Short mmCIF file of C-alpha atoms in Angstrom, two decimals:
data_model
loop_
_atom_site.label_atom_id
_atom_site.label_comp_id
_atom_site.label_asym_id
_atom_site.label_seq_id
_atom_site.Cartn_x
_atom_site.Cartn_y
_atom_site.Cartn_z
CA UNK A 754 -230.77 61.85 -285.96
CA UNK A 755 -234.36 62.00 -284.66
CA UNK A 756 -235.62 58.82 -286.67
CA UNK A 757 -238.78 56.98 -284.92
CA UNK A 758 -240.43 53.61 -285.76
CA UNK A 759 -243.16 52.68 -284.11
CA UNK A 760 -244.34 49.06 -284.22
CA UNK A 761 -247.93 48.98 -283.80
CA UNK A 762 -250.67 46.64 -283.01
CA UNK A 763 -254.20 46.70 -284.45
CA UNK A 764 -255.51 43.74 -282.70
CA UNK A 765 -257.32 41.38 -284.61
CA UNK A 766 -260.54 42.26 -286.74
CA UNK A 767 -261.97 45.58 -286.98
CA UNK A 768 -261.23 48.88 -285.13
CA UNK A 769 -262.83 47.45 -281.74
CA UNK A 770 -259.64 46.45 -280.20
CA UNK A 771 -258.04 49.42 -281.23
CA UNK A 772 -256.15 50.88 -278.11
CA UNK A 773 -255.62 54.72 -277.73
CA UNK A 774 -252.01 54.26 -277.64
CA UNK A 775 -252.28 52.54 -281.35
CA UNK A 776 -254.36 55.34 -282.37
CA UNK A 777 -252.07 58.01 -281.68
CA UNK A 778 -248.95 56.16 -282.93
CA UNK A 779 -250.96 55.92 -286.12
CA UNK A 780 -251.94 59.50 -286.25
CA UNK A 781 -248.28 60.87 -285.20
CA UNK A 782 -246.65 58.69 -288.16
CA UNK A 783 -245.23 60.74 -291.12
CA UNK A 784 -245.62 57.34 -293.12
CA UNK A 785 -247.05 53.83 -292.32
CA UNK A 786 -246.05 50.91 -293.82
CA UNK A 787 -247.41 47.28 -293.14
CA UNK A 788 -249.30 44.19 -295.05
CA UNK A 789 -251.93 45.54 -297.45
CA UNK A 790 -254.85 44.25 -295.82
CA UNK A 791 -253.75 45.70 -292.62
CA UNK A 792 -253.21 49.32 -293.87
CA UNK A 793 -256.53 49.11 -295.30
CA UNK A 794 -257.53 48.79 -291.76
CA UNK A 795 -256.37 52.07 -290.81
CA UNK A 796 -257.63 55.47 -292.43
CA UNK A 797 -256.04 57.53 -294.37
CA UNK A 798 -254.65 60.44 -293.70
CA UNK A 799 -253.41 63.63 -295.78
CA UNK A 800 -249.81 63.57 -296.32
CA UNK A 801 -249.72 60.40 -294.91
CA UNK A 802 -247.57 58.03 -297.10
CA UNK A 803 -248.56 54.50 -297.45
CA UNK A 804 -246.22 51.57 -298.32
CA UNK A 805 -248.63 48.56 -298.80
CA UNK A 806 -246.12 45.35 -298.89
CA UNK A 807 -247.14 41.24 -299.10
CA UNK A 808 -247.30 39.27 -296.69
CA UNK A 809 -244.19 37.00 -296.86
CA UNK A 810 -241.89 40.20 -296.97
CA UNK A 811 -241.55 40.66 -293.15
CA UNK A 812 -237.56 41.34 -293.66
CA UNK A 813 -238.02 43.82 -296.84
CA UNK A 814 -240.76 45.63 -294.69
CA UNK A 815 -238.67 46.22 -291.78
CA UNK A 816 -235.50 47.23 -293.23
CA UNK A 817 -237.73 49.68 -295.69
CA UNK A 818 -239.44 51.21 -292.73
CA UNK A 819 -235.81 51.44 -290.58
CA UNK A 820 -234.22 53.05 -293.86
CA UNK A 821 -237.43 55.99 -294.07
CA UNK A 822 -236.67 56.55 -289.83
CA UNK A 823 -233.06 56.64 -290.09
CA UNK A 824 -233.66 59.78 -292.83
CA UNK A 825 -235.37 61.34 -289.73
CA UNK A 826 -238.79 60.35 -290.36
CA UNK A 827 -241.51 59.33 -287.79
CA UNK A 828 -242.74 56.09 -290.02
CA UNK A 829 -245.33 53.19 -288.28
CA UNK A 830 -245.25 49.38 -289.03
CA UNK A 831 -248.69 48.41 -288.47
CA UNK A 832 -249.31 44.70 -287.87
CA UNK A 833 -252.45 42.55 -286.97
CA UNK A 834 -253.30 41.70 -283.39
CA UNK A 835 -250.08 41.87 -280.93
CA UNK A 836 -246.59 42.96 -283.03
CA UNK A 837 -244.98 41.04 -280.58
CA UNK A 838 -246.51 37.36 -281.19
CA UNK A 839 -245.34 35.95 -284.08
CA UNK A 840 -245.36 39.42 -286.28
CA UNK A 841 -243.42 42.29 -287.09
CA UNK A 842 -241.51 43.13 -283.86
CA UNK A 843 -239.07 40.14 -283.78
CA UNK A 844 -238.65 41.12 -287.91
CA UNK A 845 -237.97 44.60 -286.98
CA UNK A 846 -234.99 43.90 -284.01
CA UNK A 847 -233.54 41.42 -286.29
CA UNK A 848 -233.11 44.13 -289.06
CA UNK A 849 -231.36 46.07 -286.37
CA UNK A 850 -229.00 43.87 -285.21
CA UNK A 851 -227.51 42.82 -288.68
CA UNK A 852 -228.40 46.56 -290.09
CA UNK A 853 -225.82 49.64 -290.04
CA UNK A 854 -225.19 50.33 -286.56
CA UNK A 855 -227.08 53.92 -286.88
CA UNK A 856 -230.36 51.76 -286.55
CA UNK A 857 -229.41 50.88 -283.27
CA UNK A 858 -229.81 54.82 -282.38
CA UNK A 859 -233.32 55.28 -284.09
CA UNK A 860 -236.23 55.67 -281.79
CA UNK A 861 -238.02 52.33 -281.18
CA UNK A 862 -241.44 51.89 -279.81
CA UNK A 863 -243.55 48.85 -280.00
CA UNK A 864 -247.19 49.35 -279.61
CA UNK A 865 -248.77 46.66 -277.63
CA UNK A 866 -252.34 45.21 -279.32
CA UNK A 867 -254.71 42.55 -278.80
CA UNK A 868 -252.78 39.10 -279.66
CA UNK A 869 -255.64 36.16 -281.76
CA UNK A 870 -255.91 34.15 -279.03
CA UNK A 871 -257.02 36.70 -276.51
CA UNK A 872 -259.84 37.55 -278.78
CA UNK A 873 -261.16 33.95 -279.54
CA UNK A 874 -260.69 32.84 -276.15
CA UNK A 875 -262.90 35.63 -275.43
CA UNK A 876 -265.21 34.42 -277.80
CA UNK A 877 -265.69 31.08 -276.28
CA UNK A 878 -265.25 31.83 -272.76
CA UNK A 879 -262.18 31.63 -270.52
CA UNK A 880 -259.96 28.96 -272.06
CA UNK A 881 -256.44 30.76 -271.37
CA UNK A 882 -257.74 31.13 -267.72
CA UNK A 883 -255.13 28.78 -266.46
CA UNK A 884 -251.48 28.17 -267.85
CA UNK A 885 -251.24 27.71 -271.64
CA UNK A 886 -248.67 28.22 -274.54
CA UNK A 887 -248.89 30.14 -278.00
CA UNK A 888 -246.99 27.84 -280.58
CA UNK A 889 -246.88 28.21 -284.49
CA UNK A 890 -247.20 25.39 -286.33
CA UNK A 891 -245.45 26.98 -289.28
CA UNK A 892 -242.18 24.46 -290.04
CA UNK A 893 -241.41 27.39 -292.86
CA UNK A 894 -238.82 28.93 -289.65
CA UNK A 895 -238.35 25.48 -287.56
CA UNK A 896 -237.80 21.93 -288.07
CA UNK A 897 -241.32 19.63 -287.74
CA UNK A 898 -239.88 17.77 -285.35
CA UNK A 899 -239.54 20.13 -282.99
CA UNK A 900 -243.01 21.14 -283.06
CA UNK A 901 -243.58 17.76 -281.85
CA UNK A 902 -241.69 17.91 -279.61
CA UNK A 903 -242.81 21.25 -278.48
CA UNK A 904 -246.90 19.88 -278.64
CA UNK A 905 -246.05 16.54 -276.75
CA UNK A 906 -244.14 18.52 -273.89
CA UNK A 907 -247.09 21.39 -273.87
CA UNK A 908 -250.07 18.58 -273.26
CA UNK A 909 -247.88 16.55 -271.34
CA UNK A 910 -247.41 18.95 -268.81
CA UNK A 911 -251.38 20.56 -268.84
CA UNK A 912 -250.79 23.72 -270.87
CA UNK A 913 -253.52 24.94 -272.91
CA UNK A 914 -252.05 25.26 -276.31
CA UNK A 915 -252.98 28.13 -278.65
CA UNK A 916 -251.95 27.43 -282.22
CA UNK A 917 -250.92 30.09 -284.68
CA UNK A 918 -250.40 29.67 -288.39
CA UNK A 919 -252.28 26.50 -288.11
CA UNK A 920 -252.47 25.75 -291.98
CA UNK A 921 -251.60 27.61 -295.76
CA UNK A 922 -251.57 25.93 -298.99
CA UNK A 923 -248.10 25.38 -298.82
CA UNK A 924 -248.65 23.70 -295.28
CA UNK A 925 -251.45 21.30 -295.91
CA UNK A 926 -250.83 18.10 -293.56
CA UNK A 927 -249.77 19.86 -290.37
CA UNK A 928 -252.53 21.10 -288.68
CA UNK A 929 -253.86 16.93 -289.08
CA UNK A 930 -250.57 15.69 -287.95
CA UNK A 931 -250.89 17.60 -284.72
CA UNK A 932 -254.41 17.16 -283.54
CA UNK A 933 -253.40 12.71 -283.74
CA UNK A 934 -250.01 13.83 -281.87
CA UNK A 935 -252.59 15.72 -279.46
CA UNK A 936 -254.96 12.61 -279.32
CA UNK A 937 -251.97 10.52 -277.90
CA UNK A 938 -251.92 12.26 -274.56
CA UNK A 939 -255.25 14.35 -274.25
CA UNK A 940 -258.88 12.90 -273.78
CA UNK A 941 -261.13 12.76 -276.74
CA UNK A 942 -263.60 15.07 -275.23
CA UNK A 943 -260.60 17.81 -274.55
CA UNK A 944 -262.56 21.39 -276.45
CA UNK A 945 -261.36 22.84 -278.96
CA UNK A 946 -261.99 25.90 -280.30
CA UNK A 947 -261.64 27.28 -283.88
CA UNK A 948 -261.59 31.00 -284.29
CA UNK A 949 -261.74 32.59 -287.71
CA UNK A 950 -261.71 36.17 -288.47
CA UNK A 951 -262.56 36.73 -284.79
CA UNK A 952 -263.83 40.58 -285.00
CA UNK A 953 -264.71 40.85 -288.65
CA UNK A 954 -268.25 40.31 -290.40
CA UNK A 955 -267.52 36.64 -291.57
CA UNK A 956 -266.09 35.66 -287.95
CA UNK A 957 -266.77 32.53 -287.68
CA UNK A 958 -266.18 30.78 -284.17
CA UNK A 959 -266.41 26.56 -283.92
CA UNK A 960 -265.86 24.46 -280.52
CA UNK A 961 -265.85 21.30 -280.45
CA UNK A 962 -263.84 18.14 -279.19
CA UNK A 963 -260.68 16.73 -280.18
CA UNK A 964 -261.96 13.69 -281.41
CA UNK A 965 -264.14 15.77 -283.34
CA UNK A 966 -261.48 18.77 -284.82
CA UNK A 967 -260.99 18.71 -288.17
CA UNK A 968 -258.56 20.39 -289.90
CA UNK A 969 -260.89 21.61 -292.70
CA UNK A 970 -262.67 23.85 -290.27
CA UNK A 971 -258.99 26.26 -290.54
CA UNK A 972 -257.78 28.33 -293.00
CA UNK A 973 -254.43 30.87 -292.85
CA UNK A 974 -257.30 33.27 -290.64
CA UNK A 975 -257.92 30.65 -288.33
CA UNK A 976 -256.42 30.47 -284.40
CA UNK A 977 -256.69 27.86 -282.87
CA UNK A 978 -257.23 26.76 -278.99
CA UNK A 979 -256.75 23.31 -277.83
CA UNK A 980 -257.56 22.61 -274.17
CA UNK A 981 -256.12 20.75 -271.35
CA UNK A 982 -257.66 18.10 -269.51
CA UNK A 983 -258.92 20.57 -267.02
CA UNK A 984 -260.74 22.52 -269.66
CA UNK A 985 -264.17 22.20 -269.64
CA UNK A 986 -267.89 23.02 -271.16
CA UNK A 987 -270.77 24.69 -270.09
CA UNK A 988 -273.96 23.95 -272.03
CA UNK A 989 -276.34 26.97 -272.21
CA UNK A 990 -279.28 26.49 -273.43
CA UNK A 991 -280.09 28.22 -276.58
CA UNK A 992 -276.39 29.67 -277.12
CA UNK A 993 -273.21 28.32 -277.34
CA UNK A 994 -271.31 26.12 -274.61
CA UNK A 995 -268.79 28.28 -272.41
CA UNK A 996 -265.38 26.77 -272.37
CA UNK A 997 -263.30 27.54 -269.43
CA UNK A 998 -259.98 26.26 -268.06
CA UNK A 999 -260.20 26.96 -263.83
CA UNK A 1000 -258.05 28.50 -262.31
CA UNK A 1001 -257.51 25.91 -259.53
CA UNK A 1002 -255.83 22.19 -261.00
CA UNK A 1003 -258.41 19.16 -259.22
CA UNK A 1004 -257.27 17.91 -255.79
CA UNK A 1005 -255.07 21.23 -254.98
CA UNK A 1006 -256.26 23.12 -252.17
CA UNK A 1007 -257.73 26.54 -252.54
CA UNK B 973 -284.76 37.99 -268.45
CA UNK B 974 -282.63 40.19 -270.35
CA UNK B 975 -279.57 40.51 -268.44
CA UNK B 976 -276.19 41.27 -269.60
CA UNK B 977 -272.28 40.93 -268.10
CA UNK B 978 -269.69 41.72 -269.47
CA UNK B 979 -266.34 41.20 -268.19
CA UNK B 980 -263.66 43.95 -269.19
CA UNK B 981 -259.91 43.98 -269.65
CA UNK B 982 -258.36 47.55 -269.04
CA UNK B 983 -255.14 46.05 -269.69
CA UNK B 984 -251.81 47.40 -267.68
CA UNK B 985 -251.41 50.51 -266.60
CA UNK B 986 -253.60 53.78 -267.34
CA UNK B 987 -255.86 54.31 -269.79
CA UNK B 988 -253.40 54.20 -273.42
CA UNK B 989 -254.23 50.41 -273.78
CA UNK B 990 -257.80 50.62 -273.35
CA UNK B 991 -259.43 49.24 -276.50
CA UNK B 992 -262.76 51.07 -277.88
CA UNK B 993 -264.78 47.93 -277.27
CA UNK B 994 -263.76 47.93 -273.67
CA UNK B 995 -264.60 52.24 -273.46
CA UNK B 996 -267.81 51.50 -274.82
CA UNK B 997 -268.77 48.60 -272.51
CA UNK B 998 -267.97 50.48 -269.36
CA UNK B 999 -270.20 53.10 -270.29
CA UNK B 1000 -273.48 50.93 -271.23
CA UNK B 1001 -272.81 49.26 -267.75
CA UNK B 1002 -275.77 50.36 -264.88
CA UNK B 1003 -273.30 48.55 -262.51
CA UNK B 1004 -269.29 47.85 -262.28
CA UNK B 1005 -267.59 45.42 -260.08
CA UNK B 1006 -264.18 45.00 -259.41
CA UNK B 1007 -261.29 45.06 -257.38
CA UNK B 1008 -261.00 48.51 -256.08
CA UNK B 1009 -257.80 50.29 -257.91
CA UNK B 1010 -259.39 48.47 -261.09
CA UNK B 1011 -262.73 50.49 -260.61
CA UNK B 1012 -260.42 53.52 -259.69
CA UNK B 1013 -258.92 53.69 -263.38
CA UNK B 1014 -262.30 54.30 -265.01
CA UNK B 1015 -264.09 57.16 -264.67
CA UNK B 1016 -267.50 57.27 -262.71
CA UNK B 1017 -270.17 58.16 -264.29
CA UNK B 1018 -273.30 59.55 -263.06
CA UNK B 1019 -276.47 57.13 -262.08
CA UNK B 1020 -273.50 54.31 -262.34
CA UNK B 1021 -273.33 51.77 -259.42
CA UNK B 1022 -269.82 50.97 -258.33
CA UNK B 1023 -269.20 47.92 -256.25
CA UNK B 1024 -265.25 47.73 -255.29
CA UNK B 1025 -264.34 44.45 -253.60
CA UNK B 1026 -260.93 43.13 -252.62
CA UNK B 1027 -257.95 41.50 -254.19
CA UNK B 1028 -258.52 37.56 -253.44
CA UNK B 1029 -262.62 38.27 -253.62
CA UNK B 1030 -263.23 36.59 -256.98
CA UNK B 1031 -265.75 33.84 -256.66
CA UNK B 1032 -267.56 36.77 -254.77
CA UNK B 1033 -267.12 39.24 -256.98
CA UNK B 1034 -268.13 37.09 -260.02
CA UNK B 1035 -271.37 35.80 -258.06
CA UNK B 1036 -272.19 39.26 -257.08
CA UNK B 1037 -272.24 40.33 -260.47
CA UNK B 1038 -273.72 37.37 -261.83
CA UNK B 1039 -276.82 37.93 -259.24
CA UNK B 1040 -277.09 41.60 -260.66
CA UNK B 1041 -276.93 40.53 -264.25
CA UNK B 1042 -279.96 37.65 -263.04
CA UNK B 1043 -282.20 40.77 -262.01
CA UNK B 1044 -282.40 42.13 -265.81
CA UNK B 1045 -279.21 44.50 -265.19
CA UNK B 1046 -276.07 45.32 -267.47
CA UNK B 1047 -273.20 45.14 -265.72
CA UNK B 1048 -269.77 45.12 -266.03
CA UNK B 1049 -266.86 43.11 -263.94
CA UNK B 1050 -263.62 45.36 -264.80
CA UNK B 1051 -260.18 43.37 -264.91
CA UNK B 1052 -256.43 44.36 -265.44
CA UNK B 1053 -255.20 42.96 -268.55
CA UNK B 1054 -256.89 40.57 -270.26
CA UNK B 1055 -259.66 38.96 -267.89
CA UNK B 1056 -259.22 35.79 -269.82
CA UNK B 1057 -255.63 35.86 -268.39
CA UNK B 1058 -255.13 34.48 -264.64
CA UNK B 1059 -258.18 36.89 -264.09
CA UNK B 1060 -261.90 37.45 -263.71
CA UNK B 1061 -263.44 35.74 -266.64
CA UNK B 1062 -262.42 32.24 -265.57
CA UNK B 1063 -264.30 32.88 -262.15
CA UNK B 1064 -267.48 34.47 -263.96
CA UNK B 1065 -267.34 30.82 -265.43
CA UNK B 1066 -266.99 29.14 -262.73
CA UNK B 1067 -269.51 30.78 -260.61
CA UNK B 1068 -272.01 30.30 -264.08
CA UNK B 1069 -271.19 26.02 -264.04
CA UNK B 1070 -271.89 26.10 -260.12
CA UNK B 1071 -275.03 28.20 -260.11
CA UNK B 1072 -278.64 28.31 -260.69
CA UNK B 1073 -279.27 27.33 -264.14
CA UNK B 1074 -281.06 31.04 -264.85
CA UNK B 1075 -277.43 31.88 -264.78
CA UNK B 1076 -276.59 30.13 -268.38
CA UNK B 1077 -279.66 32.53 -269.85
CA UNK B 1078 -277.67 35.66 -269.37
CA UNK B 1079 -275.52 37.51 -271.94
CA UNK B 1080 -272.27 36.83 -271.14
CA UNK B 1081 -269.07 38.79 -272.86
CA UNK B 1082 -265.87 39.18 -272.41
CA UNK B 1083 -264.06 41.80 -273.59
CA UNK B 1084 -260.25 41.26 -274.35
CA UNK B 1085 -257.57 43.40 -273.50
CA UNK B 1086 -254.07 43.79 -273.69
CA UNK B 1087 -251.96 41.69 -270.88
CA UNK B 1088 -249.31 42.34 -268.85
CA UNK B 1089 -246.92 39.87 -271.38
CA UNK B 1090 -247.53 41.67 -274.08
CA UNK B 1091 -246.71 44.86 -272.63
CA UNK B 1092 -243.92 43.76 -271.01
CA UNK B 1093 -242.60 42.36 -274.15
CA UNK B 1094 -243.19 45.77 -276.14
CA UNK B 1095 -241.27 47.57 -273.41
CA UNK B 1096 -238.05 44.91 -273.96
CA UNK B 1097 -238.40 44.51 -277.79
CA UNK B 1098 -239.60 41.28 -278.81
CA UNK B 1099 -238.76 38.42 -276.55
CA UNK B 1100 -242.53 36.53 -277.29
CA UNK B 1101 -241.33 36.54 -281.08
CA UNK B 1102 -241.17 32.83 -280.99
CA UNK B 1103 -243.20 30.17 -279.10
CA UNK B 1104 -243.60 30.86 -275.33
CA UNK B 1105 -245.88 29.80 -272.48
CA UNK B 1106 -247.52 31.74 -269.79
CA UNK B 1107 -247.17 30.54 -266.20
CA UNK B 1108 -248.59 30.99 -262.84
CA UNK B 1109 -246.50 31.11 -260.63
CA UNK B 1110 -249.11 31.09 -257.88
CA UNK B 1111 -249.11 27.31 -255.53
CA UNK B 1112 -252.21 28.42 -254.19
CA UNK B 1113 -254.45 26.82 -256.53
CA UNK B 1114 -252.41 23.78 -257.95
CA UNK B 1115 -249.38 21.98 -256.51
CA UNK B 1116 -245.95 23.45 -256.73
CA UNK B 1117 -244.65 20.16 -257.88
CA UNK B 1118 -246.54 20.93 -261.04
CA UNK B 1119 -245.51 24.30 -261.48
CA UNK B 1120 -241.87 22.73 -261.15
CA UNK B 1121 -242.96 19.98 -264.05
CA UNK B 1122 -244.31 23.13 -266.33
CA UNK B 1123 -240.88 24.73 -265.97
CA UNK B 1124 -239.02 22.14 -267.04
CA UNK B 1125 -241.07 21.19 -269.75
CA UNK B 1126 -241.04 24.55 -271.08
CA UNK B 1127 -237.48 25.24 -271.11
CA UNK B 1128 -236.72 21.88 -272.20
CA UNK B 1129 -238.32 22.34 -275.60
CA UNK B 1130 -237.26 26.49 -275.83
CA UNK B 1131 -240.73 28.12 -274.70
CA UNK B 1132 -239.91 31.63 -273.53
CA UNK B 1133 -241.82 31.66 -270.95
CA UNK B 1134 -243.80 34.96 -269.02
CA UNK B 1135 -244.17 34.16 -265.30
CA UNK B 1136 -247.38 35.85 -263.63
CA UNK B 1137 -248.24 36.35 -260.16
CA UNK B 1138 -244.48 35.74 -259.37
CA UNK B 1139 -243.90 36.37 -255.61
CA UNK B 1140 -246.20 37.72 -252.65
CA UNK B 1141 -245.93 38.07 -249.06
CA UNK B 1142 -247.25 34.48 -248.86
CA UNK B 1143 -245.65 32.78 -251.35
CA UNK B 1144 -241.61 34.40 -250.82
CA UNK B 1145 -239.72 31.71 -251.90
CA UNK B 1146 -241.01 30.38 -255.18
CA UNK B 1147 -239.43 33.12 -257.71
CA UNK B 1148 -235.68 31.85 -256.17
CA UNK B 1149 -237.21 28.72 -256.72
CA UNK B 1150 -238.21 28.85 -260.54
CA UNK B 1151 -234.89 30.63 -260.91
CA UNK B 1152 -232.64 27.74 -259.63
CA UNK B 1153 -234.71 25.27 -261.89
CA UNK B 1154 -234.12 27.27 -265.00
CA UNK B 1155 -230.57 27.59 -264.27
CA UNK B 1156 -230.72 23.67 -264.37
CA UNK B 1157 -231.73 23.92 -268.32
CA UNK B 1158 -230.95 27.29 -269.63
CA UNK B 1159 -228.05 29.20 -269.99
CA UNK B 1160 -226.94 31.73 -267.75
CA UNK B 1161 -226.63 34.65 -269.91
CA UNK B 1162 -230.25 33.81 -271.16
CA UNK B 1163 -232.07 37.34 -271.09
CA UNK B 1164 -234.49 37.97 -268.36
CA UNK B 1165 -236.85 40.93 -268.20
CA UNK B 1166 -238.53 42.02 -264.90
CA UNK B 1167 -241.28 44.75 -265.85
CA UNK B 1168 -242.92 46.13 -263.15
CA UNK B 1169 -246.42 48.37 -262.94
CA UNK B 1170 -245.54 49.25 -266.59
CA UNK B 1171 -248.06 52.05 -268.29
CA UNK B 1172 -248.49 53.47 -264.62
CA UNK B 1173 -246.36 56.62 -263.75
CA UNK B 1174 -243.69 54.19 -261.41
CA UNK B 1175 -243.18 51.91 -264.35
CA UNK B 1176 -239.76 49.71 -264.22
CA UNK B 1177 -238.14 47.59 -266.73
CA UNK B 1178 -234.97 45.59 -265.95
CA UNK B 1179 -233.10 43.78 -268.53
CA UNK B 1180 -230.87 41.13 -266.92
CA UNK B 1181 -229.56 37.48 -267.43
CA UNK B 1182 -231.10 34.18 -265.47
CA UNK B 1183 -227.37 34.44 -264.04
CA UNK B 1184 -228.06 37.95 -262.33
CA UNK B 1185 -231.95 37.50 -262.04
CA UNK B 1186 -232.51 38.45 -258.44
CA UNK B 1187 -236.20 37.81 -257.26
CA UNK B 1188 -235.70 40.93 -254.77
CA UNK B 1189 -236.23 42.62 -258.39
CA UNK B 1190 -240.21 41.58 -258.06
CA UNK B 1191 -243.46 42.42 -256.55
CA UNK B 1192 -246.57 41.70 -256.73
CA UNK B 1193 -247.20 44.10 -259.88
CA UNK B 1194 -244.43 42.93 -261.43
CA UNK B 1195 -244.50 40.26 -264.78
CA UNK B 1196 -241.72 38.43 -265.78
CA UNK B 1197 -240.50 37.15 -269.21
CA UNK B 1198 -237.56 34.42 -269.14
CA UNK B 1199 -235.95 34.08 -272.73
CA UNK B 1200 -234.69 30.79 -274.62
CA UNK B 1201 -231.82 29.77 -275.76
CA UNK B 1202 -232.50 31.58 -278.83
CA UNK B 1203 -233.39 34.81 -277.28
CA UNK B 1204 -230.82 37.53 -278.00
CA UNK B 1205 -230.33 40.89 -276.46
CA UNK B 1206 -228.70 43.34 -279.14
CA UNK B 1207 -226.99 46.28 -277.31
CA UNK B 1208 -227.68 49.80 -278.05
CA UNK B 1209 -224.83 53.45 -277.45
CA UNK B 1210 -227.07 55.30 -274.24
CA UNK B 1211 -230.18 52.80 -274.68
CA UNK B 1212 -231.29 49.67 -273.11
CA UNK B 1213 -230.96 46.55 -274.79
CA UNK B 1214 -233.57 45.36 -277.30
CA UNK B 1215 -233.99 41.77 -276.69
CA UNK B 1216 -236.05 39.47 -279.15
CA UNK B 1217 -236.72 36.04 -280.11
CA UNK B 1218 -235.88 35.17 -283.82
CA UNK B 1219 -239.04 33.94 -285.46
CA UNK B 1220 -236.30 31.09 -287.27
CA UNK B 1221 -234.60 28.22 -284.87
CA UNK B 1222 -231.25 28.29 -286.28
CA UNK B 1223 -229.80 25.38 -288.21
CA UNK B 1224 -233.62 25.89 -289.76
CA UNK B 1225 -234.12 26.75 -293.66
CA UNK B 1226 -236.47 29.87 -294.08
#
């Protein structure tokens, strides 16, 4: 069996963070499946087959795509940003482990990409410059309380925290419930930034403070970056501050 | 004054994760900086100024640049990875807070790219499927009685956690170190992957446990991902392991 599924990151917004490797994989791919909006992203081909899916159907995706590559196709999942954060990687091993054991002989290649966070951070400056953590504040895979648990150990400790899935419709109160947990152990004047669509024409990108955040600034295209107590502010005049976490923690020697 | 830096991620390796944002910046620079087997992974280009410096030159490098930029120049500070990442972009900041206030008029952008984590974690499977941390492993610019504190924490509440800048001729000890800590909290078959100089022609991946973890296994150009409790390596007949993080903590509804 010569089966291959590549996994493959577009990075967030438009082609711009494209790498060469995720180019090719596309290119080389017999058929691509992947979240509507994120084929769209990638042109089409002749011959190419498309298999658009929605957005909760992570599980139906993979096992679809591991079915076509296990005929002896070359198929690509494509997925926004980095397939490894909080995408279609982890869906795509899981398939395999409780799938027929001929998936376990298939070709697999993930195709690194651009992860959210990298790409607002850039936008405001150098946030993730010092030690941070990327945490989801979906409770549709975990309980609540450990998010809590999970936010109060991450500020406790000085991690910048990078927050994924920060709100939906069907996750309303969350995203409010964590920035009061936050205002428990950071200062009010901690930045934070709000990144929406970072890379496509409505990007929208928002820093403020913590005493400030509001969770209506988010939607389900939002990432969000909360600092540490480190993380600071550079007014500019005429343009937006610069928000940077040093590298070096106060009163440690260089 | 018109001036322009950018600061570039190439991301690991050779040139199959460089993004087409980060292509197109290199070649509008008049002038790159960077540490010098950075600068030798992008092609010169004629009438381009190259300005190599070395490894633990960053405030340097960034002022340098920053100077450059000041005269009315576009220029371009290359990084590994993602320079928002333990990398250049936090010094460019730095050097902007500390400097003349001409400095905050430039055009400053960074330019994300894909780091070493992520790459890492595409060659094992999917071990940053679930909520993880990046850490420094570095005492040379913050106490290593904090870096003991972020360990904890993190593997207290299940971060998987990538470890940068784990060992060095200076600082030999501190991988054993981190090791012994996380033995402390996590269990020993938890899956641990070294990869080392991975994209670059003497690229090595090694799957092991926190039991057999051996920091002998590192280097300097080496990144290292320690899974959580949750993490899961799924064996594979004549392959290596695929190890992921399951996006659901079990016991949780999906």
């Amino acid at each position: 069996m010569s089966g291959r599924l590549a996994v493959v990151g577009l990075g967030p917004g438009d082609a711009r963070w494209l790498t060469r490797e995720a180019e090719a994989a596309i290119a080389a791919a017999a058929a691509l499946y992947g979240y509507g909006p994120y084929l769209d992203r990638v042109p089409s081909r002749p011959g190419q087959a498309r298999h658009p899916s929605d957005n909760r159907e992570e599980a139906a995706r993979a096992a679809a795509a591991l079915r076509h590559a296990a005929e002896g196709a070359s198929v690509a999942v494509v997925s926004g940003g980095d397939p490894g954060v909080f995408a279609m990687a982890a869906a795509v091993c899981a398939e395999i482990e409780a799938g027929p054991q001929a998936w376990r002989t298939l070709d697999v290649v993930i195709v690194p990409g651009v992860t959210a966070m990298l790409a607002v951070a850039a936008r405001a400056g150098a946030p993730l410059g010092h030690d941070f953590c990327a945490l989801s504040l979906s409770d549709n895979l975990k309980p609540w309380e450990l998010i809590e648990r999970r936010l109060d150990a991450a500020a406790g400790v000085g991690f910048v925290i990078a927050l994924y899935n920060p709100i939906s419709r069907a996750r309303p109160w969350q995203l409010g419930a964590a920035f009061e947990r936050l205002r428990q152990r950071l200062p009010a004047s901690t930045p934070v930034m709000f990144g929406r669509a970072v890379g496509r024409p409505d990007e929208n990108v928002v820093v403020t403070t913590l005493e400030g955040a509001d969770p209506a600034t988010a939607d389900m295209a939002t990432l969000i970056i909360v600092g540490s107590s480190e993380t600071r502010a550079i007014a500019r005049p005429g343009r937006a501050p610069l928000v940077y976490t040093p590298r070096a923690v106060q009163g440690a020697s260089a």
